[in-house]
Short mmCIF file of C-alpha atoms in Angstrom, two decimals:
data_model
loop_
_atom_site.label_atom_id
_atom_site.label_comp_id
_atom_site.label_asym_id
_atom_site.label_seq_id
_atom_site.Cartn_x
_atom_site.Cartn_y
_atom_site.Cartn_z
CA MET A 1 0.00 0.00 0.00
CA VAL A 2 1.30 3.36 -0.96
CA LEU A 3 2.34 5.38 2.05
CA LEU A 4 2.09 8.76 0.42
CA ARG A 5 -1.44 9.02 -0.84
CA LYS A 6 -2.32 10.95 -3.92
CA PRO A 7 -2.85 14.59 -3.04
CA LYS A 8 -6.47 15.43 -2.32
CA PRO A 9 -8.10 18.13 -4.45
CA GLU A 10 -8.27 21.37 -2.54
CA PRO A 11 -11.79 22.21 -1.42
CA ASP A 12 -12.28 25.49 -3.16
CA GLU A 13 -15.38 26.36 -1.22
CA LYS A 14 -15.94 26.27 2.52
CA TRP A 15 -19.27 24.65 1.76
CA GLU A 16 -17.57 21.40 0.81
CA VAL A 17 -15.78 21.38 4.13
CA GLN A 18 -19.06 21.91 5.95
CA LEU A 19 -20.72 19.10 4.06
CA ARG A 20 -17.93 16.68 4.83
CA LYS A 21 -17.93 17.51 8.50
CA GLY A 22 -21.69 17.11 8.66
CA CYS A 23 -21.55 13.61 7.20
CA LEU A 24 -18.52 12.34 9.07
CA GLU A 25 -20.39 10.93 12.04
CA LEU A 26 -22.79 8.95 9.84
CA ALA A 27 -19.89 7.67 7.76
CA ILE A 28 -18.02 6.50 10.85
CA LEU A 29 -21.06 4.66 12.20
CA ALA A 30 -21.73 3.11 8.80
CA SER A 31 -18.13 1.94 8.44
CA LEU A 32 -18.55 -0.09 11.62
CA TRP A 33 -21.78 -1.71 10.50
CA SER A 34 -20.25 -5.00 9.40
CA GLY A 35 -17.63 -5.58 12.06
CA LYS A 36 -15.04 -4.36 14.52
CA LEU A 37 -12.44 -2.00 13.19
CA TYR A 38 -9.60 0.04 14.62
CA GLY A 39 -9.01 3.70 13.85
CA LEU A 40 -6.79 3.30 10.81
CA GLU A 41 -9.13 0.74 9.25
CA ILE A 42 -12.04 3.13 9.71
CA LEU A 43 -10.00 5.87 8.05
CA ARG A 44 -9.14 3.63 5.10
CA MET A 45 -12.78 2.76 4.64
CA LEU A 46 -13.76 6.41 4.70
CA GLU A 47 -11.02 7.29 2.24
CA GLU A 48 -12.02 4.55 -0.18
CA SER A 49 -15.69 5.29 -0.32
CA SER A 50 -15.52 9.04 -0.07
CA ASP A 51 -13.33 12.02 0.27
CA LEU A 52 -14.55 12.62 3.75
CA VAL A 53 -11.50 12.91 5.91
CA LEU A 54 -9.60 16.15 6.15
CA ALA A 55 -7.17 15.83 9.06
CA GLU A 56 -6.98 12.18 10.10
CA GLY A 57 -6.53 13.07 13.74
CA THR A 58 -10.02 14.55 13.95
CA VAL A 59 -11.63 11.13 13.56
CA TYR A 60 -10.28 9.90 16.89
CA PRO A 61 -11.95 12.55 19.09
CA ILE A 62 -15.24 11.80 17.34
CA LEU A 63 -14.78 8.08 18.05
CA GLY A 64 -14.19 9.01 21.68
CA ARG A 65 -17.34 11.08 21.83
CA LEU A 66 -19.46 8.41 20.12
CA LYS A 67 -18.23 5.98 22.74
CA GLU A 68 -19.14 8.46 25.52
CA GLU A 69 -22.62 8.71 24.02
CA GLY A 70 -22.99 4.93 24.17
CA LEU A 71 -23.10 4.43 20.42
CA LEU A 72 -19.77 2.62 20.27
CA GLN A 73 -17.78 0.29 22.46
CA SER A 74 -14.05 -0.26 22.30
CA GLU A 75 -11.28 -2.56 23.49
CA TRP A 76 -7.53 -2.70 23.17
CA VAL A 77 -6.28 -5.75 21.32
CA GLU A 78 -2.68 -6.96 21.27
CA ALA A 79 -1.38 -7.43 17.74
CA GLU A 80 1.66 -9.02 16.16
CA ALA A 81 2.48 -5.52 15.08
CA GLY A 82 3.91 -5.10 18.56
CA HIS A 83 1.64 -2.36 19.77
CA PRO A 84 -1.97 -2.83 20.84
CA ARG A 85 -4.77 -1.38 18.72
CA LYS A 86 -8.07 0.09 19.87
CA TYR A 87 -10.96 -1.68 18.15
CA TYR A 88 -14.44 -0.20 17.97
CA TRP A 89 -17.83 -1.69 17.32
CA LEU A 90 -21.46 -0.50 17.30
CA THR A 91 -23.68 -0.95 20.34
CA PRO A 92 -27.40 -1.64 19.80
CA ALA A 93 -27.99 2.07 20.35
CA GLY A 94 -25.30 2.75 17.77
CA ARG A 95 -26.96 0.48 15.20
CA GLN A 96 -30.25 2.21 15.86
CA LYS A 97 -28.75 5.66 15.40
CA ALA A 98 -26.90 4.58 12.25
CA THR A 99 -30.11 3.20 10.75
CA MET A 100 -32.00 6.35 11.60
CA MET A 101 -29.32 8.64 10.19
CA ALA A 102 -28.94 6.51 7.05
CA ARG A 103 -32.68 6.61 6.37
CA PHE A 104 -32.76 10.35 6.91
CA TRP A 105 -29.79 10.78 4.59
CA ASN A 106 -31.46 8.67 1.92
CA GLY A 107 -34.67 10.65 1.98
CA PHE A 108 -32.83 13.93 2.15
CA ALA A 109 -30.54 13.04 -0.74
CA ALA A 110 -33.43 11.77 -2.85
CA ASN A 111 -35.28 15.04 -2.45
CA LEU A 112 -32.20 17.09 -3.17
CA ASN A 113 -31.30 14.99 -6.20
CA HIS A 114 -34.76 15.55 -7.55
CA LEU A 115 -34.24 19.27 -7.21
CA LEU A 116 -30.82 19.05 -8.81
CA LYS A 117 -31.83 17.04 -11.87
CA PRO A 118 -32.33 20.01 -14.20
CA VAL A 119 -29.13 21.60 -12.93
CA LEU A 120 -27.14 18.45 -13.70
CA ASN A 121 -28.84 17.98 -17.07
CA GLY A 122 -27.79 21.42 -18.11
CA LYS A 123 -31.23 22.07 -19.48
CA GLY A 124 -33.55 24.85 -18.57
CA LYS A 125 -34.45 28.34 -19.53
CA THR A 126 -31.75 30.93 -19.77
CA GLN A 127 -32.76 34.29 -18.36
CA MET B 1 10.83 -1.49 10.93
CA ASN B 2 13.36 1.11 11.83
CA THR B 3 11.99 4.40 12.89
CA ALA B 4 15.29 5.81 14.09
CA THR B 5 15.18 8.78 11.72
CA CYS B 6 11.60 9.46 12.70
CA ASN B 7 11.77 9.16 16.44
CA PRO B 8 12.88 12.70 17.30
CA MET B 9 10.16 14.16 15.05
CA ILE B 10 7.55 11.84 16.49
CA GLU B 11 8.53 12.58 20.08
CA LEU B 12 8.42 16.31 19.40
CA TYR B 13 4.98 15.98 17.88
CA PHE B 14 3.62 13.95 20.77
CA SER B 15 5.12 16.12 23.48
CA GLU B 16 3.45 19.11 21.85
CA LEU B 17 0.21 17.19 21.60
CA GLU B 18 0.38 16.16 25.23
CA SER B 19 0.92 19.71 26.43
CA LYS B 20 -1.98 21.00 24.31
CA MET B 21 -4.24 18.34 25.83
CA ALA B 22 -3.36 19.25 29.38
CA GLY B 23 -6.97 20.31 29.94
CA LEU B 24 -8.10 16.69 29.80
CA PRO B 25 -8.02 14.29 32.77
CA LYS B 26 -4.88 12.19 32.79
CA PRO B 27 -6.23 8.69 32.10
CA ALA B 28 -8.30 9.87 29.12
CA ARG B 29 -5.38 11.88 27.78
CA GLN B 30 -2.99 8.92 28.05
CA GLU B 31 -5.40 6.69 26.18
CA PHE B 32 -5.88 9.20 23.37
CA LEU B 33 -2.12 9.60 22.99
CA GLN B 34 -1.63 5.85 22.92
CA GLU B 35 -4.21 5.51 20.19
CA LEU B 36 -2.60 8.23 18.09
CA ARG B 37 0.82 6.69 18.56
CA ALA B 38 -0.54 3.34 17.36
CA HIS B 39 -1.91 5.16 14.31
CA VAL B 40 1.48 6.71 13.50
CA LEU B 41 3.31 3.41 13.99
CA ASP B 42 0.82 1.59 11.78
CA ARG B 43 1.19 4.17 9.04
CA LEU B 44 4.98 4.00 9.20
CA GLN B 45 5.06 0.21 9.24
CA GLN B 46 4.14 0.20 5.61
CA THR B 47 7.75 1.10 4.78
CA ALA B 48 10.81 -0.73 6.05
CA GLU B 49 12.92 2.36 6.66
CA PRO B 50 10.77 5.42 6.50
CA THR B 51 12.56 8.58 5.49
CA GLU B 52 12.17 11.88 7.23
CA THR B 53 9.91 13.08 4.44
CA GLN B 54 7.63 10.11 4.81
CA CYS B 55 7.46 10.57 8.57
CA ARG B 56 6.62 14.20 8.20
CA ALA B 57 3.89 13.30 5.71
CA VAL B 58 2.31 10.92 8.22
CA LEU B 59 2.31 13.53 10.96
CA VAL B 60 1.01 16.23 8.62
CA ALA B 61 -1.80 13.93 7.48
CA LEU B 62 -2.66 13.29 11.12
CA GLY B 63 -3.05 16.99 11.67
CA ALA B 64 -1.65 19.85 13.70
CA PRO B 65 -1.42 19.09 17.46
CA GLU B 66 -3.43 22.22 18.33
CA GLU B 67 -6.24 21.13 16.01
CA ILE B 68 -6.39 17.59 17.38
CA ALA B 69 -6.27 18.79 20.98
CA ARG B 70 -8.96 21.38 20.26
CA HIS B 71 -11.23 18.69 18.83
CA TYR B 72 -10.70 16.44 21.82
CA LEU B 73 -11.56 19.28 24.18
CA ILE B 74 -14.70 20.17 22.24
CA GLU B 75 -15.87 16.57 21.94
CA THR B 76 -15.37 15.79 25.60
CA ALA B 77 -16.54 19.13 27.02
CA LEU B 78 -20.12 18.15 27.62
CA SER B 79 -19.28 14.76 29.10
CA ARG B 80 -16.80 16.37 31.48
CA ALA B 81 -19.41 18.88 32.57
CA ARG B 82 -21.90 16.07 33.14
CA ARG B 83 -19.62 14.69 35.87
CA SER B 84 -18.42 17.91 37.36
CA ASN B 85 -19.43 19.67 40.52
CA SER B 86 -17.72 22.91 39.69
CA PRO B 87 -20.18 25.77 39.13
CA LEU B 88 -17.65 27.54 36.91
CA LEU B 89 -17.22 24.56 34.61
CA LEU B 90 -20.97 24.06 34.44
CA LEU B 91 -21.54 27.73 33.66
CA ARG B 92 -18.92 27.66 30.93
CA SER B 93 -20.34 24.50 29.39
CA THR B 94 -23.90 25.77 29.49
CA LEU B 95 -22.74 29.06 28.01
CA ARG B 96 -21.26 27.15 25.07
CA TRP B 97 -24.48 25.19 24.82
CA ALA B 98 -26.42 28.46 25.03
CA LEU B 99 -24.67 29.69 21.93
CA THR B 100 -26.10 26.83 19.92
CA GLY B 101 -29.77 27.41 20.59
CA MET B 102 -32.74 28.27 22.75
CA GLN B 103 -32.61 25.11 24.82
CA GLY B 104 -29.04 25.73 25.86
CA PHE B 105 -29.84 29.37 26.52
CA ALA B 106 -32.69 28.46 28.89
CA VAL B 107 -30.46 26.07 30.80
CA PHE B 108 -27.71 28.67 30.98
CA MET B 109 -30.15 31.24 32.40
CA ALA B 110 -31.36 28.70 34.96
CA ALA B 111 -27.77 28.04 36.00
CA LEU B 112 -27.00 31.75 36.21
CA VAL B 113 -30.09 32.58 38.27
CA GLY B 114 -29.54 29.59 40.57
CA TYR B 115 -25.92 30.39 41.28
CA MET B 116 -26.46 34.14 41.64
CA THR B 117 -29.29 33.59 44.11
CA ALA B 118 -27.12 31.18 46.09
CA LEU B 119 -24.39 33.79 46.09
CA GLY B 120 -26.93 36.34 47.28
CA PHE B 121 -27.82 34.18 50.26
CA TYR B 122 -24.16 33.78 51.18
CA VAL B 123 -23.72 37.55 51.01
CA LEU B 124 -26.72 38.07 53.30
CA ALA B 125 -25.29 35.59 55.78
CA ILE B 126 -22.03 37.49 55.90
CA LEU B 127 -23.68 40.91 56.15
CA LYS B 128 -25.97 40.06 59.05
CA PRO B 129 -23.36 40.31 61.79
CA ILE B 130 -22.04 43.53 60.25
CA PHE B 131 -25.34 45.30 59.64
CA PRO B 132 -27.75 43.54 61.98
CA HIS B 133 -30.65 45.89 61.33
CA ASN B 134 -30.26 46.19 57.61
CA VAL B 135 -30.49 42.49 56.99
CA GLY B 136 -33.29 40.16 57.98
CA LEU B 137 -36.67 38.61 57.40
CA TYR B 138 -39.14 41.17 58.66
CA ALA B 139 -42.72 40.43 59.59
CA ASP B 140 -43.61 43.77 61.21
CA GLY B 141 -42.55 47.33 61.10
CA PRO B 142 -41.78 49.53 58.14
CA TYR B 143 -40.11 46.70 56.22
CA ALA B 144 -42.69 43.99 56.85
CA GLY B 145 -42.65 41.13 54.39
CA SER B 146 -39.19 41.87 53.14
CA PHE B 147 -36.29 39.47 53.21
CA GLY B 148 -32.88 40.75 52.39
CA PHE B 149 -30.62 43.68 52.66
CA ASN B 150 -31.83 47.24 52.95
CA PHE B 151 -29.48 50.04 52.05
CA ALA B 152 -31.07 52.66 54.34
CA TYR B 153 -29.27 53.84 57.43
CA MET B 154 -30.67 51.79 60.30
CA PRO B 155 -28.87 51.95 63.61
CA HIS B 156 -31.81 50.71 65.68
CA PRO B 157 -33.95 47.62 65.67
CA HIS B 158 -37.32 48.05 63.96
CA GLY B 159 -40.24 45.76 63.57
CA ARG B 160 -40.15 42.04 64.28
CA GLU B 161 -37.44 40.07 62.63
CA LEU B 162 -38.39 36.46 62.37
CA LEU B 163 -35.15 34.56 62.28
CA GLY B 164 -33.18 36.27 65.01
CA PRO B 165 -29.88 34.57 65.70
CA TYR B 166 -30.76 31.87 63.17
CA PHE B 167 -30.61 34.25 60.25
CA THR B 168 -26.98 33.52 59.38
CA PRO B 169 -27.17 29.73 59.55
CA VAL B 170 -30.49 29.73 57.68
CA THR B 171 -29.19 31.85 54.84
CA MET B 172 -25.97 29.89 54.68
CA PHE B 173 -27.98 26.72 54.44
CA LEU B 174 -30.22 28.21 51.78
CA GLY B 175 -27.17 29.31 49.80
CA LEU B 176 -25.62 25.87 50.02
CA PHE B 177 -28.88 24.16 49.15
CA LEU B 178 -29.40 26.38 46.13
CA MET B 179 -25.82 25.93 44.99
CA GLN B 180 -26.01 22.12 45.15
CA GLY B 181 -29.52 22.07 43.78
CA THR B 182 -28.55 24.18 40.78
CA THR B 183 -25.52 21.98 40.13
CA LEU B 184 -27.62 18.81 40.19
CA LEU B 185 -30.33 20.37 38.05
CA ILE B 186 -27.88 21.60 35.42
CA ARG B 187 -26.08 18.27 35.31
CA PHE B 188 -29.44 16.58 34.80
CA PHE B 189 -30.29 18.90 31.91
CA ILE B 190 -26.93 18.32 30.30
CA THR B 191 -27.30 14.56 30.57
CA ARG B 192 -30.83 14.48 29.23
CA PHE B 193 -30.80 17.21 26.63
CA GLY B 194 -27.23 18.33 26.18
CA LYS B 195 -25.97 18.47 22.66
CA LEU B 196 -22.95 20.50 21.90
CA LYS B 197 -23.11 21.20 18.22
CA GLN B 198 -19.53 21.25 17.15
CA LYS B 199 -18.41 24.63 15.97
CA ILE B 200 -18.15 23.98 12.28
#
């Protein structure tokens, strides 16, 4: 795996940053849907499926807060790597919240996409 | 994996991070740092002998220590307040909450009123021995029905003061009661309804 990742495109509008930050929590919960992961694995999943992560270090405080809120649980696991890793998984409350957020996102995105169709098609009246 | 070239840079980074996170309780802080260290080591393990450039890239991708520490403080602020007895910490947390909406504002006002009234009772308790006739709970006389401190010049007793020698202990008790009561009430509100919208 390449250590130096390809440079991310600069967000040229603050809006993009806002959008990413707003979705980060849902993305983190969703990444844990299928099994236990540690921080770096969560980051890799987020990077693969989206361009969500700005500074990697900001994911860890959110993981801590989600655990405080009872949505996640964690444990340290010894690895052959030599240093232990902190694995996270969803609690029942976490699964519930993830489902709720995912459904909301779906509905929200569907409505917005509907609105955006003419914009993306490039059609429409010119003033 | 040999991180010899990286170690000084890494240690510098983490010592800066640790000092920026001094506001967090020690066990939590230690665990966060351990997790971030594991992250850095995992990232570096992908190369046998990481160069200085590669190390720097890993730390830069992780983020500036001030930013990470700031996020930790924000994310844990409400949970720390939930467990705290300190009126100042609770006021500060509810003030932050107040800035995010009406709910937080109402709780902040409740905290402010509760603590200020408690403070008022303490002040009365202290003033009684100094100005015995200006302070009291009066049932008769020109100041009947009043409870508190009167700024007029009053060298002589007037009317019937209900509490007598018990005024000071009663007001001290009321102050303490209100202080504790407000703390418990605010902590309850934070636990039930508290949501600190992260400053985006």
